[in-house]
JSON list of C-alpha atoms in Angstrom, two decimals:
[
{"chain": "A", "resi": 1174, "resn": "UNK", "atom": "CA", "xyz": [16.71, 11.00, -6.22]},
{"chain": "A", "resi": 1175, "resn": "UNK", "atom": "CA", "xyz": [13.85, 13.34, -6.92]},
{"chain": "A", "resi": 1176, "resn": "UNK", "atom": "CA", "xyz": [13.13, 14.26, -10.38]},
{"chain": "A", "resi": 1177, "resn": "UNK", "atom": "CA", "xyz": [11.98, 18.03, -10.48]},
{"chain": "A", "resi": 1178, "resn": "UNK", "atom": "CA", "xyz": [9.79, 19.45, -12.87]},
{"chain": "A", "resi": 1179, "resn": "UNK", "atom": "CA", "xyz": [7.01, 18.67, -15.77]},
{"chain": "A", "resi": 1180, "resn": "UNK", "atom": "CA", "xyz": [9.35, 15.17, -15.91]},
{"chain": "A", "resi": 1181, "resn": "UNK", "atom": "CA", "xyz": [9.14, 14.40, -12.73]},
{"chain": "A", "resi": 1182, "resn": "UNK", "atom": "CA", "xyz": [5.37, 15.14, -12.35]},
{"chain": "A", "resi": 1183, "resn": "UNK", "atom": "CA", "xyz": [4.89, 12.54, -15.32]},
{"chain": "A", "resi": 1184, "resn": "UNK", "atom": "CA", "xyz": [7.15, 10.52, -13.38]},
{"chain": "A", "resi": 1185, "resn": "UNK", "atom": "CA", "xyz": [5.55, 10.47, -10.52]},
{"chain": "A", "resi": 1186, "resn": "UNK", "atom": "CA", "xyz": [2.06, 8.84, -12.49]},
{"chain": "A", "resi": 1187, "resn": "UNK", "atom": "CA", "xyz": [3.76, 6.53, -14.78]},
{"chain": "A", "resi": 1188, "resn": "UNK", "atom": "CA", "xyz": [6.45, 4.75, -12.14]},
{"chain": "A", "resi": 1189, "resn": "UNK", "atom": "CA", "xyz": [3.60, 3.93, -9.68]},
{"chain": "A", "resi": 1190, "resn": "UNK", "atom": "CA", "xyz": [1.52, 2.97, -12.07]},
{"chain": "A", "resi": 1191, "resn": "UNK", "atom": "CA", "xyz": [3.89, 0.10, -13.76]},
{"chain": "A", "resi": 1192, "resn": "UNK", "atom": "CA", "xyz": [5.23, -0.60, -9.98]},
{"chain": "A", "resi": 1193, "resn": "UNK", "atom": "CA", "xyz": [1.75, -1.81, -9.01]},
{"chain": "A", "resi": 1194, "resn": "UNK", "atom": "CA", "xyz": [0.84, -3.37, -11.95]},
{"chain": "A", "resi": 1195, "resn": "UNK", "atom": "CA", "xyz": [-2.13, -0.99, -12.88]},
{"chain": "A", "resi": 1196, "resn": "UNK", "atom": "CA", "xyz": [0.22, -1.12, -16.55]},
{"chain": "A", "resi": 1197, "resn": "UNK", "atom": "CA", "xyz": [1.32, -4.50, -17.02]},
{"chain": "A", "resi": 1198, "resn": "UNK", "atom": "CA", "xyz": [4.15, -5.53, -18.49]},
{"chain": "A", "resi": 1199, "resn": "UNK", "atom": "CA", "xyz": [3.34, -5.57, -22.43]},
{"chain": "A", "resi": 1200, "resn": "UNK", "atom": "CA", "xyz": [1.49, -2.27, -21.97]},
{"chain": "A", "resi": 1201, "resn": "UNK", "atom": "CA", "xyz": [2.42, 0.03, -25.05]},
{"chain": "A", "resi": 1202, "resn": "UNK", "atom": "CA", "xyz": [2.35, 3.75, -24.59]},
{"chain": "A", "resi": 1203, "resn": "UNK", "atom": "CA", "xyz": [2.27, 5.87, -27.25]},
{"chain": "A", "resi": 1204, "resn": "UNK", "atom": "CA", "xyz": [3.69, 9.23, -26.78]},
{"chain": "A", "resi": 1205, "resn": "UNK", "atom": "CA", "xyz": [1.12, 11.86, -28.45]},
{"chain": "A", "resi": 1206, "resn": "UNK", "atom": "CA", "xyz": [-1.37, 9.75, -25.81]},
{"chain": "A", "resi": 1207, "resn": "UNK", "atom": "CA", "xyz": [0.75, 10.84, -22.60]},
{"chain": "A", "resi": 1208, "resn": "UNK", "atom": "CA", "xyz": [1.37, 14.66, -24.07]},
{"chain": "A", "resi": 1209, "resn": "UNK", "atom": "CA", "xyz": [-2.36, 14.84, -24.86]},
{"chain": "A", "resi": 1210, "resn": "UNK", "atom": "CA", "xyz": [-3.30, 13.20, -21.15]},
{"chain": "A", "resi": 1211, "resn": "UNK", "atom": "CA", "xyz": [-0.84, 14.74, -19.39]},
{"chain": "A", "resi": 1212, "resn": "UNK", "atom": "CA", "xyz": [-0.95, 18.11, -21.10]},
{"chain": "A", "resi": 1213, "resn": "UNK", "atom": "CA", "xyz": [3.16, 17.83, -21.66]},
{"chain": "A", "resi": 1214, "resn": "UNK", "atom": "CA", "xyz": [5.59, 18.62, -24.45]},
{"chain": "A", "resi": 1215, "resn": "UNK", "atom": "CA", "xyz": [7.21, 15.83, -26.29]},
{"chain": "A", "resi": 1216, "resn": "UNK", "atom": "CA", "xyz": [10.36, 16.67, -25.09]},
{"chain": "A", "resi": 1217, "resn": "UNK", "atom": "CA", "xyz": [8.66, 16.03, -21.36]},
{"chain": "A", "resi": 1218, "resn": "UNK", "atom": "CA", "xyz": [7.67, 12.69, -22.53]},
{"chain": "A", "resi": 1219, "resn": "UNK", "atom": "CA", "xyz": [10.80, 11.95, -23.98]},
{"chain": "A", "resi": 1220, "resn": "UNK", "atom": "CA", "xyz": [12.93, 12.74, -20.65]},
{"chain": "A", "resi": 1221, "resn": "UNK", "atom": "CA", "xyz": [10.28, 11.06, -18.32]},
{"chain": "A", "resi": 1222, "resn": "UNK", "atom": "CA", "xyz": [10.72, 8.09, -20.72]},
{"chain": "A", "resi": 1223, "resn": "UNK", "atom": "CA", "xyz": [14.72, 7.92, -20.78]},
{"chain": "A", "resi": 1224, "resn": "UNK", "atom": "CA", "xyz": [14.44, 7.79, -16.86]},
{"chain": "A", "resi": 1225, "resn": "UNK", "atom": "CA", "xyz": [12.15, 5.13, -17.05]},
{"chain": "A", "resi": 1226, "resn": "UNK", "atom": "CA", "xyz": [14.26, 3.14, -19.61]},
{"chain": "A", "resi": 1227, "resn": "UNK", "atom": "CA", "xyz": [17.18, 3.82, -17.51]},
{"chain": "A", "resi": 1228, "resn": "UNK", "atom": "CA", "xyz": [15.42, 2.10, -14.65]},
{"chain": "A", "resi": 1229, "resn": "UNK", "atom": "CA", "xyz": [14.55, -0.69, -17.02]},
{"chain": "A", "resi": 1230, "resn": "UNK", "atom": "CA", "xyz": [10.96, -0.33, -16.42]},
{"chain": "A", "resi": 1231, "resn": "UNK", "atom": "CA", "xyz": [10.14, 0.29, -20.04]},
{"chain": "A", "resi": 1232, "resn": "UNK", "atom": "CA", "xyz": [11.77, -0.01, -23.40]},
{"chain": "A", "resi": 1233, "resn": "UNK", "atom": "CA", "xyz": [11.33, 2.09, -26.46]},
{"chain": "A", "resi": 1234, "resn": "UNK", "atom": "CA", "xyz": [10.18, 0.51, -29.88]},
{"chain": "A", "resi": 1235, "resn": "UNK", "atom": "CA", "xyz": [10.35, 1.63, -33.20]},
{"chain": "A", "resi": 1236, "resn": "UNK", "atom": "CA", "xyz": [7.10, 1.65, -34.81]},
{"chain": "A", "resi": 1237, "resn": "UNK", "atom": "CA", "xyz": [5.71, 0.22, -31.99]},
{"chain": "A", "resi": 1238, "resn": "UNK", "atom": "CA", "xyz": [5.72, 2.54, -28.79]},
{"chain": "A", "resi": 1239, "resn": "UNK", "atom": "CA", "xyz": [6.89, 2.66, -24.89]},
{"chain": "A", "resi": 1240, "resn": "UNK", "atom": "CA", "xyz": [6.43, -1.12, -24.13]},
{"chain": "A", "resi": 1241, "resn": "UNK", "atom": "CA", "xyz": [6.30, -1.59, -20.26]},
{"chain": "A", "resi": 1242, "resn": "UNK", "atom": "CA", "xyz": [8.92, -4.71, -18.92]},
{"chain": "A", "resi": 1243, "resn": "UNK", "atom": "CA", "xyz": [7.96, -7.44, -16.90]},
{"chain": "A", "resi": 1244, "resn": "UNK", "atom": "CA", "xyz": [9.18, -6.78, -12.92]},
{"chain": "A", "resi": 1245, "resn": "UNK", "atom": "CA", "xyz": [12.27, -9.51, -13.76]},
{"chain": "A", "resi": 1246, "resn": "UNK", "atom": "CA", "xyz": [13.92, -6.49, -15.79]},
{"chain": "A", "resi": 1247, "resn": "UNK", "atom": "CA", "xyz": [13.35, -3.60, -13.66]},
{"chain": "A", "resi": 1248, "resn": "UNK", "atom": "CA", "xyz": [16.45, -2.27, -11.92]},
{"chain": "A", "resi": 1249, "resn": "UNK", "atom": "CA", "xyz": [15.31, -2.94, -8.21]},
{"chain": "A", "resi": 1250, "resn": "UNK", "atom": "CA", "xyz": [17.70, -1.66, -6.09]},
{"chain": "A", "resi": 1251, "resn": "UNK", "atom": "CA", "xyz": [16.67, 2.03, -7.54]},
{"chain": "A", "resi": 1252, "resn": "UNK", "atom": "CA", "xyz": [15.52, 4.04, -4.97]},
{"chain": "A", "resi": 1253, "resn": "UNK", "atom": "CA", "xyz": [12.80, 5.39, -7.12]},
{"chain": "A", "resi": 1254, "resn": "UNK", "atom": "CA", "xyz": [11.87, 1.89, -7.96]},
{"chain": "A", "resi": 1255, "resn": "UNK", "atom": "CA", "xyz": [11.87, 0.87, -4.22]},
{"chain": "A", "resi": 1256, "resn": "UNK", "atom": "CA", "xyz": [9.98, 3.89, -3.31]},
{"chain": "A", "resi": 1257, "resn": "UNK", "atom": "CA", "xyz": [7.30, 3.25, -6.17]},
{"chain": "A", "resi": 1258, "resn": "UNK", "atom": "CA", "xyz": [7.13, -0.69, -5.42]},
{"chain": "A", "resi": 1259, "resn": "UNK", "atom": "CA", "xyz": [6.55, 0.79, -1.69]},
{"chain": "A", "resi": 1260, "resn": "UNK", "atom": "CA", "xyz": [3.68, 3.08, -2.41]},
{"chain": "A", "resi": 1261, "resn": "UNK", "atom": "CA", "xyz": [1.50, -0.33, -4.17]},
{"chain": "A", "resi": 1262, "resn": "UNK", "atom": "CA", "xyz": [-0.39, -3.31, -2.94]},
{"chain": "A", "resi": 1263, "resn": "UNK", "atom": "CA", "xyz": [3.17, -5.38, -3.22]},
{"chain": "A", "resi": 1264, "resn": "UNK", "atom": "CA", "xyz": [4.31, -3.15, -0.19]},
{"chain": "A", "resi": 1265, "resn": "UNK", "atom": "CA", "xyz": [4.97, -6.37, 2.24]},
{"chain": "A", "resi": 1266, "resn": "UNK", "atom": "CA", "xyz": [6.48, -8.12, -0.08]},
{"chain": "A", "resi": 1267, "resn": "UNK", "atom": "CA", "xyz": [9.05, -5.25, -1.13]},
{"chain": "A", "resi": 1268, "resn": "UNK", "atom": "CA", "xyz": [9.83, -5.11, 2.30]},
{"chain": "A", "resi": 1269, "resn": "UNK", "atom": "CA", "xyz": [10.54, -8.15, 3.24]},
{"chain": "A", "resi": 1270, "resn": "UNK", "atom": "CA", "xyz": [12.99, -8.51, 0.05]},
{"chain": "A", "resi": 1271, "resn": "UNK", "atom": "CA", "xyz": [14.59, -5.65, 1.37]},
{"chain": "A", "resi": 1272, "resn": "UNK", "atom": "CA", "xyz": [15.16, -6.62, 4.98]},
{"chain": "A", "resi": 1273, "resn": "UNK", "atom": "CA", "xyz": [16.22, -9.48, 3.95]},
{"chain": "A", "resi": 1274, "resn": "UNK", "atom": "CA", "xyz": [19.37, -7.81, 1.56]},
{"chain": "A", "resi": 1275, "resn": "UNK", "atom": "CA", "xyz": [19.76, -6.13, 4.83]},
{"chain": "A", "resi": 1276, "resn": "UNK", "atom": "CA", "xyz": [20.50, -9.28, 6.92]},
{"chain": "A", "resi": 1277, "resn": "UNK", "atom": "CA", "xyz": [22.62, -10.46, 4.40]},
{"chain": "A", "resi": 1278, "resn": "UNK", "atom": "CA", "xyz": [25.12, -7.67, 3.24]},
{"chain": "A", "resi": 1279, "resn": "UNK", "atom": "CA", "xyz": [24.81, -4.90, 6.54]},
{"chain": "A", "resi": 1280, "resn": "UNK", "atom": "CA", "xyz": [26.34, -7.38, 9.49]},
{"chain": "A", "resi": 1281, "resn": "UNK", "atom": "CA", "xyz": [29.11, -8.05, 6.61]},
{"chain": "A", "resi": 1282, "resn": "UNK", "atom": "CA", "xyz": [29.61, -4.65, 6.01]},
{"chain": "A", "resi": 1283, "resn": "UNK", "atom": "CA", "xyz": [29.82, -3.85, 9.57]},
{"chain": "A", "resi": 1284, "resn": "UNK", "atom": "CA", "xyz": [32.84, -6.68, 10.17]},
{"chain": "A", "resi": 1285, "resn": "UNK", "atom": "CA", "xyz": [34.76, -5.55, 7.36]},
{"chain": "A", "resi": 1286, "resn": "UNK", "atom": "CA", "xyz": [34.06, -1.81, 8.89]},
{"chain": "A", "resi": 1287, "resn": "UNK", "atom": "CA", "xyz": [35.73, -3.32, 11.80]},
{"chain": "A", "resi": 1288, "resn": "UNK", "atom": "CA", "xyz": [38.88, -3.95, 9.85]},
{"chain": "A", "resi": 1289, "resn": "UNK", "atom": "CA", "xyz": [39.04, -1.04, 7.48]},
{"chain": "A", "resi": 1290, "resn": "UNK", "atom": "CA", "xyz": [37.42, 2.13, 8.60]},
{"chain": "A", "resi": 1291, "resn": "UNK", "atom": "CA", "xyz": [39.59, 5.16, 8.71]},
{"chain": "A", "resi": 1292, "resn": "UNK", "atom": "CA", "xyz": [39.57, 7.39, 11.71]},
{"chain": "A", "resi": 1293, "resn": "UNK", "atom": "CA", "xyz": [37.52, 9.78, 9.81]},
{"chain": "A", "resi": 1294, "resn": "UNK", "atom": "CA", "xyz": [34.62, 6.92, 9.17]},
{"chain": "A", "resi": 1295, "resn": "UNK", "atom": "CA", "xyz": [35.13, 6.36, 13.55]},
{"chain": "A", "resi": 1296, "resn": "UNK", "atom": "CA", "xyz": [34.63, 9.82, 13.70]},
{"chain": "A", "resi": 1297, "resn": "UNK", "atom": "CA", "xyz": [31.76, 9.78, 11.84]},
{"chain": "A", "resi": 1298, "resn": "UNK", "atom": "CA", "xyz": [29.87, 7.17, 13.17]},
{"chain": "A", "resi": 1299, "resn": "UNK", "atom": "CA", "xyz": [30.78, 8.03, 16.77]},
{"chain": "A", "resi": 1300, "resn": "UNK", "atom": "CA", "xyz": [29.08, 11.13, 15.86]},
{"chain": "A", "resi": 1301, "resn": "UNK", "atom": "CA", "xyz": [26.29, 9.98, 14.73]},
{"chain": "A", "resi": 1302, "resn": "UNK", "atom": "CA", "xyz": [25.49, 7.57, 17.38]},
{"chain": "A", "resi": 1303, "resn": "UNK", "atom": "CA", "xyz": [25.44, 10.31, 20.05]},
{"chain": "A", "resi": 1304, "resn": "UNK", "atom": "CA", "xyz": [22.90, 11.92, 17.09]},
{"chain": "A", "resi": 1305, "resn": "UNK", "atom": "CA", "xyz": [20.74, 8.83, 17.12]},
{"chain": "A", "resi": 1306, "resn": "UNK", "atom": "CA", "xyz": [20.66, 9.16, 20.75]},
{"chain": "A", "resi": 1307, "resn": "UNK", "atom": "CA", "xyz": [19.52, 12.18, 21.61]},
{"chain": "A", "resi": 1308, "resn": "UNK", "atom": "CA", "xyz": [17.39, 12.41, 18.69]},
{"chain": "A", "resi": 1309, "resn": "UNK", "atom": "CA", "xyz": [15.43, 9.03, 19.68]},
{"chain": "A", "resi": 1310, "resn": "UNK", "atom": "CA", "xyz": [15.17, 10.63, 23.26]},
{"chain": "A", "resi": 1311, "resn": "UNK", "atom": "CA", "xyz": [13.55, 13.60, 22.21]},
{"chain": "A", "resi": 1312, "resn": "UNK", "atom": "CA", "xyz": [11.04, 11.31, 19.75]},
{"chain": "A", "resi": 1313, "resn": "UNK", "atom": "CA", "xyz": [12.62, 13.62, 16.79]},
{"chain": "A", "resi": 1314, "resn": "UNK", "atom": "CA", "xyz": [11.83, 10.94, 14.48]},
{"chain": "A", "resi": 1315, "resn": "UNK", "atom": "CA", "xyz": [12.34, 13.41, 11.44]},
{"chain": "A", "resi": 1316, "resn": "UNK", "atom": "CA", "xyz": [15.77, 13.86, 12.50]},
{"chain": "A", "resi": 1317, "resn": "UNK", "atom": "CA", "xyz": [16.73, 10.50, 13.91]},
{"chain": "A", "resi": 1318, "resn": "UNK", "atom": "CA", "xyz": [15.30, 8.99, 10.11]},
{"chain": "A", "resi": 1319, "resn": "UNK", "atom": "CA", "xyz": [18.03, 11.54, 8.80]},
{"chain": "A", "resi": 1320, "resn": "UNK", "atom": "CA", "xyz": [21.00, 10.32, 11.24]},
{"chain": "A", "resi": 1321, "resn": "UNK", "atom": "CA", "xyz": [19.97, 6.83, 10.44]},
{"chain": "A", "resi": 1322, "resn": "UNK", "atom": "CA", "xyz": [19.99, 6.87, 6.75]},
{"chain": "A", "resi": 1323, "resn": "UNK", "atom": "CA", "xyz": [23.65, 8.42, 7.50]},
{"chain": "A", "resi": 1324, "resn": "UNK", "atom": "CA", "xyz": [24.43, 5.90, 10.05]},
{"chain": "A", "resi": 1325, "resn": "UNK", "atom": "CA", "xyz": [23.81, 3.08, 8.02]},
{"chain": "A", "resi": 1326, "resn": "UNK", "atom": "CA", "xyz": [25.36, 4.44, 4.77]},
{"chain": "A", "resi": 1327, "resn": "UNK", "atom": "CA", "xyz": [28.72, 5.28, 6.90]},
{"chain": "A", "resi": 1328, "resn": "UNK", "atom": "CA", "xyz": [29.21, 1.68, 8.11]},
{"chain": "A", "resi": 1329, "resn": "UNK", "atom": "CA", "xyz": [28.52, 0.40, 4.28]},
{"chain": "A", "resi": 1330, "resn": "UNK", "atom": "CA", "xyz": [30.99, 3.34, 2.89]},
{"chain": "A", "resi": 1331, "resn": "UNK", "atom": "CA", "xyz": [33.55, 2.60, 5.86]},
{"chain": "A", "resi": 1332, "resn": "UNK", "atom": "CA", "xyz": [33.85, -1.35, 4.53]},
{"chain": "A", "resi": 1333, "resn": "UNK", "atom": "CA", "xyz": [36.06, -0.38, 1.78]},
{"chain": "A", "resi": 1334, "resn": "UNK", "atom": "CA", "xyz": [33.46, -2.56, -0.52]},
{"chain": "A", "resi": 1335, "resn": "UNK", "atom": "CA", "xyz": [32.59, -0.40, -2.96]},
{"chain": "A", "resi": 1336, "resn": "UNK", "atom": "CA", "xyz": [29.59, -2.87, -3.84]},
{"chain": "A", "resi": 1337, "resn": "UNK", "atom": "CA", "xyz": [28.37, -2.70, -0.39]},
{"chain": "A", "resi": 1338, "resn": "UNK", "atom": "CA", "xyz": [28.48, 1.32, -0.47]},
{"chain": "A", "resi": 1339, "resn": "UNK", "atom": "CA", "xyz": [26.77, 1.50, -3.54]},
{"chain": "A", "resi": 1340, "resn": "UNK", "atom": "CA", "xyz": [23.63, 0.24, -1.77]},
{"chain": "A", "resi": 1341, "resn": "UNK", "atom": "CA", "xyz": [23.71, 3.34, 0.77]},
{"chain": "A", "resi": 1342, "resn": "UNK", "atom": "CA", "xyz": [20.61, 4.50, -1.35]},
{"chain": "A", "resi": 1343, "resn": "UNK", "atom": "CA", "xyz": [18.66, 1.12, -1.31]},
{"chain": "A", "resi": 1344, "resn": "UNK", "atom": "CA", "xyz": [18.76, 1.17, 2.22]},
{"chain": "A", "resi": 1345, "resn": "UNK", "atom": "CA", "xyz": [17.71, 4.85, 2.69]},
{"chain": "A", "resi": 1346, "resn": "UNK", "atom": "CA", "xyz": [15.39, 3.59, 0.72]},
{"chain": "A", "resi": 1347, "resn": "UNK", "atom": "CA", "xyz": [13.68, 0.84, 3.15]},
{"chain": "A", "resi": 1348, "resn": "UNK", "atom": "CA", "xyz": [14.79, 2.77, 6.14]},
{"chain": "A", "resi": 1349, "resn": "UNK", "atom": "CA", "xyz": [12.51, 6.12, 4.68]},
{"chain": "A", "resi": 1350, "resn": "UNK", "atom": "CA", "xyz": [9.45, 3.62, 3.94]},
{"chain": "A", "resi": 1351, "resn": "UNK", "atom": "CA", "xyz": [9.30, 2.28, 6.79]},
{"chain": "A", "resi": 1352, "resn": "UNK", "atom": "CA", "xyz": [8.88, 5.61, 8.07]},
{"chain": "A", "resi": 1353, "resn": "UNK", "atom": "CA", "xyz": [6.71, 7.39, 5.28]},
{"chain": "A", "resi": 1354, "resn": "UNK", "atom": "CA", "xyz": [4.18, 3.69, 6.02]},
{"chain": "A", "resi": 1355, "resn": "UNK", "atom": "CA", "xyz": [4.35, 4.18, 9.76]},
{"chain": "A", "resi": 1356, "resn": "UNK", "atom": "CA", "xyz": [6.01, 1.00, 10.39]},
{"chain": "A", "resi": 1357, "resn": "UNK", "atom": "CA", "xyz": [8.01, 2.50, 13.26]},
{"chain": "A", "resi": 1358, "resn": "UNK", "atom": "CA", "xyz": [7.63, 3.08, 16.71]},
{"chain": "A", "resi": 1359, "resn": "UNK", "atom": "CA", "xyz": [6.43, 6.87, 17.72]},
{"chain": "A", "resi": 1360, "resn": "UNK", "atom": "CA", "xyz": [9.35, 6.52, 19.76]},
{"chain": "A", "resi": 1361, "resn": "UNK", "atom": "CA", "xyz": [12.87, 4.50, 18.71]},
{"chain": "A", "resi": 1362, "resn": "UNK", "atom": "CA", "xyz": [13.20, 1.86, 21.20]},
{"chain": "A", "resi": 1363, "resn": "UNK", "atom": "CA", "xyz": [15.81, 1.89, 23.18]},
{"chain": "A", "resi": 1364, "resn": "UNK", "atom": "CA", "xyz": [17.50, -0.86, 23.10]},
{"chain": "A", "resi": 1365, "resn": "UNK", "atom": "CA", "xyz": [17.32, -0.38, 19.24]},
{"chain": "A", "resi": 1366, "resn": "UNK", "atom": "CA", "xyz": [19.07, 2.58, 19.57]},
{"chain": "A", "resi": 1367, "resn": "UNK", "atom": "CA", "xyz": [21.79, 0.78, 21.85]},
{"chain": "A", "resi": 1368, "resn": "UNK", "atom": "CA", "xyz": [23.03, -1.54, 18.95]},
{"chain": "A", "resi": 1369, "resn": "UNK", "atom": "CA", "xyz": [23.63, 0.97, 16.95]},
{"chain": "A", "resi": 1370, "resn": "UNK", "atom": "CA", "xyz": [26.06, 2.51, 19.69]},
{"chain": "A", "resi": 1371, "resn": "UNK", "atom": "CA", "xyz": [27.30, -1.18, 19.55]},
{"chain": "A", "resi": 1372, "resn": "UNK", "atom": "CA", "xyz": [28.04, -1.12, 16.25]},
{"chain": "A", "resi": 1373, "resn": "UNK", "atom": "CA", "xyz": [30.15, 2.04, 15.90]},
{"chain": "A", "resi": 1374, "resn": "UNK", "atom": "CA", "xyz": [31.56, 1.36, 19.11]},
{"chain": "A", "resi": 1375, "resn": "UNK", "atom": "CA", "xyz": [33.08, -2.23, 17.99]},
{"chain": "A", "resi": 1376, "resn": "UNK", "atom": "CA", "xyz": [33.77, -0.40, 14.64]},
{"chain": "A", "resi": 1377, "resn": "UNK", "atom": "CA", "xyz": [35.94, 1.73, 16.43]},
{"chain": "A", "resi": 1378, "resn": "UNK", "atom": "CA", "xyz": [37.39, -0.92, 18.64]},
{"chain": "A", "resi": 1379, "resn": "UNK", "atom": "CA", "xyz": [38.50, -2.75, 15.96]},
{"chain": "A", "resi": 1380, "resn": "UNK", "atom": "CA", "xyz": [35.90, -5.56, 16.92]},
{"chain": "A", "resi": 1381, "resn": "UNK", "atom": "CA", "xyz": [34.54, -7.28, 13.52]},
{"chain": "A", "resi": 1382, "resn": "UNK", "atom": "CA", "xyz": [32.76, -9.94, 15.74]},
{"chain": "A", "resi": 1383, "resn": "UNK", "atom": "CA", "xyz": [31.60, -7.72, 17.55]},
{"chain": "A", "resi": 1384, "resn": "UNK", "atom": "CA", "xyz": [30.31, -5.53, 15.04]},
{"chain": "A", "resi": 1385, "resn": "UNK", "atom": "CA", "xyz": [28.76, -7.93, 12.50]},
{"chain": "A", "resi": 1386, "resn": "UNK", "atom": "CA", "xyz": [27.06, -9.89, 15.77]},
{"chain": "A", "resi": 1387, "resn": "UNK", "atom": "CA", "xyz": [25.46, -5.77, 16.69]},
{"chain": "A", "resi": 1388, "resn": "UNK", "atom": "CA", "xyz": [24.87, -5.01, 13.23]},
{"chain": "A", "resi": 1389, "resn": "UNK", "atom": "CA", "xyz": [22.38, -8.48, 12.69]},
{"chain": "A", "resi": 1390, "resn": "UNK", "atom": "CA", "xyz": [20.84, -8.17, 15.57]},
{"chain": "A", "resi": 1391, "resn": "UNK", "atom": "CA", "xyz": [19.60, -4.81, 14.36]},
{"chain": "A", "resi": 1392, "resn": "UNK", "atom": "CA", "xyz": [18.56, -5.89, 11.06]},
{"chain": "A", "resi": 1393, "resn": "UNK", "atom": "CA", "xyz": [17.18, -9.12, 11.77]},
{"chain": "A", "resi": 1394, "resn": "UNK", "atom": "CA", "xyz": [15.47, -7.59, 14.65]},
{"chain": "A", "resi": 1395, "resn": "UNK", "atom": "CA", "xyz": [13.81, -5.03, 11.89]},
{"chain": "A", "resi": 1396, "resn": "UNK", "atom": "CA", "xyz": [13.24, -8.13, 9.55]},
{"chain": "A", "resi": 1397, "resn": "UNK", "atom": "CA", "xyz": [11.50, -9.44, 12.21]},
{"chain": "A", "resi": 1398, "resn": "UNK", "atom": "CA", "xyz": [9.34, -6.66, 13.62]},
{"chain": "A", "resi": 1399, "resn": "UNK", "atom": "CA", "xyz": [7.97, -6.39, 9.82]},
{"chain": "A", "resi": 1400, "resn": "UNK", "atom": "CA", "xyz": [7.09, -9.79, 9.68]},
{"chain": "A", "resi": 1401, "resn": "UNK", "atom": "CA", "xyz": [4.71, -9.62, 12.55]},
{"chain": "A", "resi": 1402, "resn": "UNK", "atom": "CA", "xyz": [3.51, -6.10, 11.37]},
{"chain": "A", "resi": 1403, "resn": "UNK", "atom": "CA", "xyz": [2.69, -6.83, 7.95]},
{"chain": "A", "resi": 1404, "resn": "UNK", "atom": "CA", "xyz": [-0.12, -8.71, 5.94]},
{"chain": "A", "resi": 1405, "resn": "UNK", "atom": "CA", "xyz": [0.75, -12.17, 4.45]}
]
């Protein structure tokens, strides 16, 4: 989700700025102080603010001000929030959270793909496959980040568990920073690439086992690579 705009350029100085800590939780904001630093209208404020609350990053007092949450409150799975939590010093840690939500819903998601995916969602994920593919091969990464959010999101979507596709945009979310950090190869490894043909193809089959054993292998392979990339 990008927020366009005045908002979103407020946005985009406030969210990082509670994500990393830089405004603790506690921190009251006052909004004359943000229209006077920020050279914004009230309404500006007041629509950067509702996003914020809606995220559960801040909450609104009466007579008091914008009091920032603690990181308990914070809705986490946002892809704003993820993105923001990303950009700070708590980077590994983010990241390792993440991959491991992978390991535990995406190999599930995959099985029950197995079992429920239409021929439309085979279709799909055929397609994009080949996409990954070819894309990988000609070190496209742009384009093989795009089929890959997609891929992903498909199997999740095809599961028929409408909890599991409702965190298409968490993983888009950890797939894209891993990219935007340079946490990935220049080129997708191949055999990387091959479980992913795995996975659809034992989608398609009608293979759960199959799937869900191609489908952790990927993610706990990412999991992995991260924790031998990354800082302690």
């Amino acid at each position: 989700m990008e927020i366009q705009g005045l908002p979103g350029r407020l946005l985009a100085h406030l969210g990082p700025a509670i994500a990393s800590g830089e405004l603790p939780a506690g921190t009251v904001l006052r909004a004359e102080e943000l229209e006077a630093q920020h050279g914004v209208s009230r309404t500006v404020v007041r629509e950067a603010v509702r996003i914020l609350e809606s995220m559960r990053m801040v909450e609104p007092r009466r007579r008091v001000g914008i009091t920032v949450r603690p990181q308990s409150d914070w809705d986490v799975f946002d892809p704003l929030v993820i993105r923001w939590r990303l950009a700070g010093a708590g980077r590994s840690a983010q990241l390792r959270s993440l991959g491991s939500l992978r390991v535990a819903v995406e190999p599930a998601a995959a099985a029950l793909a197995a079992r429920n995916a239409s021929d439309d969602d085979r279709r799909e994920l055929s397609a994009l496959a080949v996409e990954l593919t070819v894309t990988a091969r000609a070190a496209d990464l742009e384009s093989f980040l795009e089929h890959d959010i997609a891929f992903h999101a498909a199997v999740l979507r095809a599961s028929g568990n409408e909890m599991f596709a409702h965190l298409k945009d968490t993983v888009g979310a950890v797939l894209t920073g891993r990219t935007e950090h340079h946490l990935m190869p220049h080129r997708p490894r191949e055999y990387a690439v091959q479980l992913h043909r795995d996975v659809a193809e034992a989608i398609c089959a009608g293979e759960p086992e199959l799937a869900e054993r191609a489908m952790r292998t990927i993610v706990a392979g990412a999991l992995e690579e991260l924790d031998a990339t990354l800082p302690d």
